[in-house]
PDB file of C-alpha atoms in Angstrom:
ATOM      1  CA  UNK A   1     -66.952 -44.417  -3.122  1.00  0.00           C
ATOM      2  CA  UNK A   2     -64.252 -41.729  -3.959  1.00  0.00           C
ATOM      3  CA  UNK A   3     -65.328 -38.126  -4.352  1.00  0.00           C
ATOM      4  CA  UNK A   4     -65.671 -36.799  -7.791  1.00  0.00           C
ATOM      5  CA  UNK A   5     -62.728 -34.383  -8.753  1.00  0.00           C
ATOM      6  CA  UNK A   6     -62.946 -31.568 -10.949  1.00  0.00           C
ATOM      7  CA  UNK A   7     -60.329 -28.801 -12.027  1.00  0.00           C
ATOM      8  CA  UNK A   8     -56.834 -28.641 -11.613  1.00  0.00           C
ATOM      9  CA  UNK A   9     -55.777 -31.440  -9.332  1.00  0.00           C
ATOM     10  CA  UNK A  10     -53.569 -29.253  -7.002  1.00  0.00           C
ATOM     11  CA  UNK A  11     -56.735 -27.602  -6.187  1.00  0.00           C
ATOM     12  CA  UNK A  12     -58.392 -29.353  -4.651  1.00  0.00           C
ATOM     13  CA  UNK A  13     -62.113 -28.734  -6.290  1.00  0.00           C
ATOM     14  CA  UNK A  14     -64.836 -31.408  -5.963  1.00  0.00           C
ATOM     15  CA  UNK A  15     -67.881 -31.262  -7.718  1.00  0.00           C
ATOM     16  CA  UNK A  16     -70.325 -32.748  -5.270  1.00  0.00           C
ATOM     17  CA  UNK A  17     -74.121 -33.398  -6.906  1.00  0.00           C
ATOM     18  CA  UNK A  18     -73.236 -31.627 -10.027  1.00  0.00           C
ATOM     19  CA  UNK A  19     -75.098 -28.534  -8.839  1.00  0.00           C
ATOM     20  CA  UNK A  20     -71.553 -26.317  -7.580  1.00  0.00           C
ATOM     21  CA  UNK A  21     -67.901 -27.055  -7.686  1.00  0.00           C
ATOM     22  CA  UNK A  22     -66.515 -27.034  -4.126  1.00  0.00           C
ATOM     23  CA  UNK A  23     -63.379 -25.663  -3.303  1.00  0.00           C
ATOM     24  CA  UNK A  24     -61.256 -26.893  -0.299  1.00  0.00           C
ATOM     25  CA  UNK A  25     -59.079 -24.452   1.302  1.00  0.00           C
ATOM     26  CA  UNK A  26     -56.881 -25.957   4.405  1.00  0.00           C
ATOM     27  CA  UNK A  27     -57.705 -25.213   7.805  1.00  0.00           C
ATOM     28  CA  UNK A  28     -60.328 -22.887   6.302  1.00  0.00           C
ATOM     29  CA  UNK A  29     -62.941 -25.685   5.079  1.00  0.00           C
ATOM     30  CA  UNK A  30     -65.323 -25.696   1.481  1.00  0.00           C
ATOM     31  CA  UNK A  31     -65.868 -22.346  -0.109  1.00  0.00           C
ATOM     32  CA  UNK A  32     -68.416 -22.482  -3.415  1.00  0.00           C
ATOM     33  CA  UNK A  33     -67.452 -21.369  -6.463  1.00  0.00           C
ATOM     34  CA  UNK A  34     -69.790 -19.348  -8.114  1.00  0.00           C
ATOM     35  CA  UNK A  35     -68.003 -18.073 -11.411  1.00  0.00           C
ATOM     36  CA  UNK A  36     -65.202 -19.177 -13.406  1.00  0.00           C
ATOM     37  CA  UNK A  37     -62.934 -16.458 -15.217  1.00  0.00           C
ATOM     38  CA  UNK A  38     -61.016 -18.135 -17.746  1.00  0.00           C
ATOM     39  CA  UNK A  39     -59.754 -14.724 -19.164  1.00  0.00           C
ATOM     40  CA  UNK A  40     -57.970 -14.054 -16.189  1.00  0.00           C
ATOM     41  CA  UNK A  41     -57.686 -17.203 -14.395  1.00  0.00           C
ATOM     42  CA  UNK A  42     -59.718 -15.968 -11.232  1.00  0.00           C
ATOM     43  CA  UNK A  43     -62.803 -17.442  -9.988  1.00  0.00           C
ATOM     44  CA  UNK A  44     -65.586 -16.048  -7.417  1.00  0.00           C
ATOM     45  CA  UNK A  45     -65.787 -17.963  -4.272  1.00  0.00           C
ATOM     46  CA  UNK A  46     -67.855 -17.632  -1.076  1.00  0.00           C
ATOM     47  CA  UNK A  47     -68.145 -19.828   1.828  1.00  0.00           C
ATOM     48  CA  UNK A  48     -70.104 -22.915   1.932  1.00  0.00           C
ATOM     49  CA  UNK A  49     -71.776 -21.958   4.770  1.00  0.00           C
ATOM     50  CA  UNK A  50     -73.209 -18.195   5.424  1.00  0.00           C
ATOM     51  CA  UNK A  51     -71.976 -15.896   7.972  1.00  0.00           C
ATOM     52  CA  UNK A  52     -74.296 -15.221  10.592  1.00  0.00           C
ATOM     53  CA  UNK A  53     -74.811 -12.657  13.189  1.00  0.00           C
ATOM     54  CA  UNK A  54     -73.438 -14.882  15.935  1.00  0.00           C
ATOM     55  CA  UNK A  55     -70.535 -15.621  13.636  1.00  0.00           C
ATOM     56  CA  UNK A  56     -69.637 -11.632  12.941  1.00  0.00           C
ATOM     57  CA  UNK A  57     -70.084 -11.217  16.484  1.00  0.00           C
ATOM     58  CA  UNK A  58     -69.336 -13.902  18.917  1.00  0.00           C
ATOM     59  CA  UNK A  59     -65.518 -14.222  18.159  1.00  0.00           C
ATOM     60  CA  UNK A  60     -66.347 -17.468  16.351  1.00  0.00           C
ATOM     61  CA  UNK A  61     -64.399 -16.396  12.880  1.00  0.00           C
ATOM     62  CA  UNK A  62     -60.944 -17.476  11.786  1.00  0.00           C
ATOM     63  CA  UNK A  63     -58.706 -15.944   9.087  1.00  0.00           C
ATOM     64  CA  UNK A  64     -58.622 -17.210   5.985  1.00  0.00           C
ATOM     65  CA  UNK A  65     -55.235 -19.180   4.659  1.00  0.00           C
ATOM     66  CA  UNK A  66     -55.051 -18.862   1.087  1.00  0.00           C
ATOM     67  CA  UNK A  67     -52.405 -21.672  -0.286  1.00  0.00           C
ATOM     68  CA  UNK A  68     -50.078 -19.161  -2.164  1.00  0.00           C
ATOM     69  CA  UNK A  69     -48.212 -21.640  -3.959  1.00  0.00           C
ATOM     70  CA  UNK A  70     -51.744 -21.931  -5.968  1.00  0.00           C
ATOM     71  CA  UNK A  71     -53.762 -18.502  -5.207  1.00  0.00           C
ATOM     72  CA  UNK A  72     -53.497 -15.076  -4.702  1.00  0.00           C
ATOM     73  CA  UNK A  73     -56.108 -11.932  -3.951  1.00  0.00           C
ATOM     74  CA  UNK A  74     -55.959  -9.953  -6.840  1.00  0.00           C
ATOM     75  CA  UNK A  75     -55.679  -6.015  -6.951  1.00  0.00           C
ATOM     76  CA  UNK A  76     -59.418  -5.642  -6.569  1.00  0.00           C
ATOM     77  CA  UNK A  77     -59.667  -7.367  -3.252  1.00  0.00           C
ATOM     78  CA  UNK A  78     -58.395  -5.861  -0.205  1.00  0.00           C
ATOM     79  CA  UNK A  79     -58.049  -7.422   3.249  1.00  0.00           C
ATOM     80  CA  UNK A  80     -61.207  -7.043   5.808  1.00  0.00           C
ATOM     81  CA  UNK A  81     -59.913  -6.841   9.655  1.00  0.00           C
ATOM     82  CA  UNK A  82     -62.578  -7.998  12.121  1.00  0.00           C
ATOM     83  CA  UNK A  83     -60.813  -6.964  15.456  1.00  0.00           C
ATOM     84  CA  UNK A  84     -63.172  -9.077  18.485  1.00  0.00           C
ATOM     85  CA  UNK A  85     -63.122  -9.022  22.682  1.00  0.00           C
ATOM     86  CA  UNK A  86     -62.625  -5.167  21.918  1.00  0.00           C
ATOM     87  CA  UNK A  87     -62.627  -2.724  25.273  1.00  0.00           C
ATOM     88  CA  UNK A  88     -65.903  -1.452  26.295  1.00  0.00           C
ATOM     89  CA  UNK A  89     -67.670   1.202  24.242  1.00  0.00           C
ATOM     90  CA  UNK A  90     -66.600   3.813  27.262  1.00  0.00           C
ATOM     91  CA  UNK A  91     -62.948   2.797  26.623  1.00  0.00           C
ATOM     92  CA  UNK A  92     -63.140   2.862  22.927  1.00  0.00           C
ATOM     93  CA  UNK A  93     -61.574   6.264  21.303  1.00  0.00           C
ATOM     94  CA  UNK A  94     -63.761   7.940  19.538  1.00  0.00           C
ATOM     95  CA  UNK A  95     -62.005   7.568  16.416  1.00  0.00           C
ATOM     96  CA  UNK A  96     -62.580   3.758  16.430  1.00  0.00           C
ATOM     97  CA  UNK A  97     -66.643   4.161  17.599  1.00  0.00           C
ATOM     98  CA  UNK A  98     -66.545   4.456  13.928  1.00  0.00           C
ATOM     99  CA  UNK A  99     -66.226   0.607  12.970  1.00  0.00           C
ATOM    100  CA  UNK A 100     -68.119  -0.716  15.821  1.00  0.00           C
ATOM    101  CA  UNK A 101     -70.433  -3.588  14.641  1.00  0.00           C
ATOM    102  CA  UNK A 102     -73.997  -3.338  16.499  1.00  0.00           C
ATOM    103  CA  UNK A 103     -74.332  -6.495  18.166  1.00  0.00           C
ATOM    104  CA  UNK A 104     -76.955  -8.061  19.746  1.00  0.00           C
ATOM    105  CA  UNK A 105     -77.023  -7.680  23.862  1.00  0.00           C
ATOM    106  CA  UNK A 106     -76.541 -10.719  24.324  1.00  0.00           C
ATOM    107  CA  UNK A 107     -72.683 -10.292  23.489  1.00  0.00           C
ATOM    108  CA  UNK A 108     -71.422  -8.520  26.817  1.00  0.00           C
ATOM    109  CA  UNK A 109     -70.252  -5.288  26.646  1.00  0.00           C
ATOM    110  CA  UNK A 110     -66.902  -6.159  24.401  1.00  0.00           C
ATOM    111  CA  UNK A 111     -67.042  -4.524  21.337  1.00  0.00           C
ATOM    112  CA  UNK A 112     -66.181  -6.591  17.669  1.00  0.00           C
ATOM    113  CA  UNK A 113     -64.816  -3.777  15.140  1.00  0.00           C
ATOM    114  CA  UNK A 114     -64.434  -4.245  11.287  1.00  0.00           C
ATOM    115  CA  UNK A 115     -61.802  -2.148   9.582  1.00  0.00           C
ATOM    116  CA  UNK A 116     -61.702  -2.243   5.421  1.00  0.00           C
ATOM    117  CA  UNK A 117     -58.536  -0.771   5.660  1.00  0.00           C
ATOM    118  CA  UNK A 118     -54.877  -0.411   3.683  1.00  0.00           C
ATOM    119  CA  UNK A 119     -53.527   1.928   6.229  1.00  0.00           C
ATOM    120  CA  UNK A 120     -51.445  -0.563   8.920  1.00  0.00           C
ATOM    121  CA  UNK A 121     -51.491   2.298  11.543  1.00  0.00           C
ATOM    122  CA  UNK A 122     -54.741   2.512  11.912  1.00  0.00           C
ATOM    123  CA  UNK A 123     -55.249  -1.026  12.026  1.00  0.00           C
ATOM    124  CA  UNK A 124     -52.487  -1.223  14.614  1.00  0.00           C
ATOM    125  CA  UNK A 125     -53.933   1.052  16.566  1.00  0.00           C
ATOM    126  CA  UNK A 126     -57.114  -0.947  16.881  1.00  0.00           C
ATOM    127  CA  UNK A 127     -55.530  -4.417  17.655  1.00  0.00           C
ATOM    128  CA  UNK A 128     -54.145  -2.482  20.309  1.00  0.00           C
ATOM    129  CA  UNK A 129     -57.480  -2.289  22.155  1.00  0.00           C
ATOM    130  CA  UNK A 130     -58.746  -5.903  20.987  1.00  0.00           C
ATOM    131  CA  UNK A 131     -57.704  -9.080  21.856  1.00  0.00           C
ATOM    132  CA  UNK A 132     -58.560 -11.118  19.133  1.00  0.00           C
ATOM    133  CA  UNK A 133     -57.975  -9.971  15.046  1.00  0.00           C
ATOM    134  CA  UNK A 134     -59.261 -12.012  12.255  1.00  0.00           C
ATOM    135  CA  UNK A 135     -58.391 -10.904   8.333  1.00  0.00           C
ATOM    136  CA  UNK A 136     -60.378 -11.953   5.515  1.00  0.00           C
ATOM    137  CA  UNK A 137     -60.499 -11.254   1.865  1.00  0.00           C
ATOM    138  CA  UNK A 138     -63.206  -8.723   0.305  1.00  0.00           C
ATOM    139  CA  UNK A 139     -64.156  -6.957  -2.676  1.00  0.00           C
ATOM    140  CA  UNK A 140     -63.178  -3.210  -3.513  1.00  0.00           C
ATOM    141  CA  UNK A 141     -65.875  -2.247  -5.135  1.00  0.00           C
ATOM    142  CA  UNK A 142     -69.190  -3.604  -3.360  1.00  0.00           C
ATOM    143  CA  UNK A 143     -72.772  -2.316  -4.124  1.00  0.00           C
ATOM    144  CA  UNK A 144     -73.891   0.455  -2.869  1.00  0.00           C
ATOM    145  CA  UNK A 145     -76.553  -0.704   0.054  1.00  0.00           C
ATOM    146  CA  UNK A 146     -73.898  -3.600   0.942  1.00  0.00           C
ATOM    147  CA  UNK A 147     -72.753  -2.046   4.224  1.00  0.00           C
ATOM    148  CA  UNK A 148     -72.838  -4.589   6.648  1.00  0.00           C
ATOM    149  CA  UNK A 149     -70.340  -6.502   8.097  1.00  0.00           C
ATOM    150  CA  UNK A 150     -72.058 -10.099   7.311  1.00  0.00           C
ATOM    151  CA  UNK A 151     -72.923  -8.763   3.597  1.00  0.00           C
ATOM    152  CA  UNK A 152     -69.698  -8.344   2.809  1.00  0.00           C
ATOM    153  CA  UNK A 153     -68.767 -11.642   3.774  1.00  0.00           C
ATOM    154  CA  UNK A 154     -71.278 -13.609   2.333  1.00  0.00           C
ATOM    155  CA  UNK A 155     -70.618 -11.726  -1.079  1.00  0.00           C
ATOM    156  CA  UNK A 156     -67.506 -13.759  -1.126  1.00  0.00           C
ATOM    157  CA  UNK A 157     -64.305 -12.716  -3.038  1.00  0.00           C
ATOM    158  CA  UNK A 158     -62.644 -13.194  -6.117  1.00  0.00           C
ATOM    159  CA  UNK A 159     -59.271 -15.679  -6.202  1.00  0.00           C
ATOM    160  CA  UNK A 160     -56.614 -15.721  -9.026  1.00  0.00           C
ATOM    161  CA  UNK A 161     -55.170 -19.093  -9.964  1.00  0.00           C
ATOM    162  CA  UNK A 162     -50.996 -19.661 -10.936  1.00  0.00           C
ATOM    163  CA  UNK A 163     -51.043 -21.194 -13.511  1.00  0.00           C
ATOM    164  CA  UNK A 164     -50.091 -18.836 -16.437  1.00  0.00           C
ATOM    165  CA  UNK A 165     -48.313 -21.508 -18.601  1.00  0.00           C
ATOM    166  CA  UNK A 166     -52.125 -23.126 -19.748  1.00  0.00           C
ATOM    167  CA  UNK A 167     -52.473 -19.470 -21.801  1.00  0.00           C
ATOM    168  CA  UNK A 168     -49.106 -19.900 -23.686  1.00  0.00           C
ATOM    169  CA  UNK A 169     -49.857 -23.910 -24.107  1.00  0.00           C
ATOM    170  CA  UNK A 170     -53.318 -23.337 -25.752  1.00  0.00           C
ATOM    171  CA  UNK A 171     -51.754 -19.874 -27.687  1.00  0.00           C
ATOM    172  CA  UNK A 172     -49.165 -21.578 -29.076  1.00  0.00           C
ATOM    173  CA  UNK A 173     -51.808 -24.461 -30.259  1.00  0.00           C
ATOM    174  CA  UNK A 174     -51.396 -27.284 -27.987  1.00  0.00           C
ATOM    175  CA  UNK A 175     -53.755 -29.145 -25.247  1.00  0.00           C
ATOM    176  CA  UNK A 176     -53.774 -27.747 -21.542  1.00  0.00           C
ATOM    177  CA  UNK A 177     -53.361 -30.599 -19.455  1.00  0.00           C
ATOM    178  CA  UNK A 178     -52.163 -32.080 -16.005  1.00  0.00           C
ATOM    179  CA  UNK A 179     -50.008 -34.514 -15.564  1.00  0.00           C
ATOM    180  CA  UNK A 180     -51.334 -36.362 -12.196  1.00  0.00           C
ATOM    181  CA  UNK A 181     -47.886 -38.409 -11.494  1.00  0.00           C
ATOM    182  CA  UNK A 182     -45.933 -35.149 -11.357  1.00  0.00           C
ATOM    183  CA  UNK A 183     -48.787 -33.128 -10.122  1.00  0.00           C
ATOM    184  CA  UNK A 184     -47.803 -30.424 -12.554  1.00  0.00           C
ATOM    185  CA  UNK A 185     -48.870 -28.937 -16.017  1.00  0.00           C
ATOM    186  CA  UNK A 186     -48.675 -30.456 -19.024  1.00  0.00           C
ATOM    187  CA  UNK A 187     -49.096 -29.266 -22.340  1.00  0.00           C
TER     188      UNK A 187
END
């Protein structure tokens, strides 16, 4: 039995047991998709399955690969950089001991750092003394007691859609549509 579709085509969004829409990014798996903004063509994702603490620390996350022929971060997301198999603490400078993330013993000794940063200095600097650097989207503005590293990533993120000619279609007085043979937009 196929999978229900939902959404633009090109998108890849499934709505499995009418409950939430589902969208698929590749290599990056199902993210949920919690709100729809029409007025701006963005919608708030997170993924389908929560971060954990063995996930923010155990070198088990990969960047996310947003398909930029269909979305892009708008300007109030900025890039997280989860830098992993980090130098000991006794090795770290002291200006990075700032974005260590406590983890649990049972880690080793390597240190896992998370820089919310739009300076690329400082965040070559750190990949300097990690092996391993993973980016992911975030919000700007986040809560005030969301400070943690696996917070931040469960809170999810907000992606814009292209597809600016539906506005102009539905302005001017016609039907938005898709057009599934040419997998394009149709008004």
């Amino acid at each position: 039995m196929e999978e229900a579709r939902c959404g633009y085509p090109g998108f890849n969004i499934s709505c499995k047991n009418n409950i939430n829409p589902i969208v698929s990014l590749p290599d990056d798996g199902d993210y949920i998709i919690h709100n729809i903004f029409y007025q701006n063509q963005s919608f708030h994702i997170s993924r389908a399955y929560s971060f954990d603490a063995d996930d923010v620390c155990s070198n088990s996350i990969r960047s996310i690969s947003i398909p930029e022929d269909r979305f892009f971060l708008p300007p109030n997301q900025v890039n997280m950089s989860l830098f992993f198999d980090c130098v000991s603490v006794s090795e770290l400078p002291t200006s990075l001991g700032f974005y260590k993330v406590i983890c649990d013993a049972k880690y080793g000794t390597n240190v896992t750092l998370s820089l919310y940063s739009y300076d690329d200095s400082e965040l070559s600097y750190a990949s300097r003394y990690c092996n391993k650097t993973v980016v992911l989207p975030a919000p700007v503005d986040l809560p005030g007691n969301e400070t943690g590293v696996q917070g931040i990533l469960n809170r999810g993120f907000i992606l814009e859609w292209k597809s600016s000619k539906c506005s102009v279609c539905e302005a001017s007085g016609g039907k938005c549509g898709f057009d599934d043979n040419s997998n394009n937009f149709k008004c």
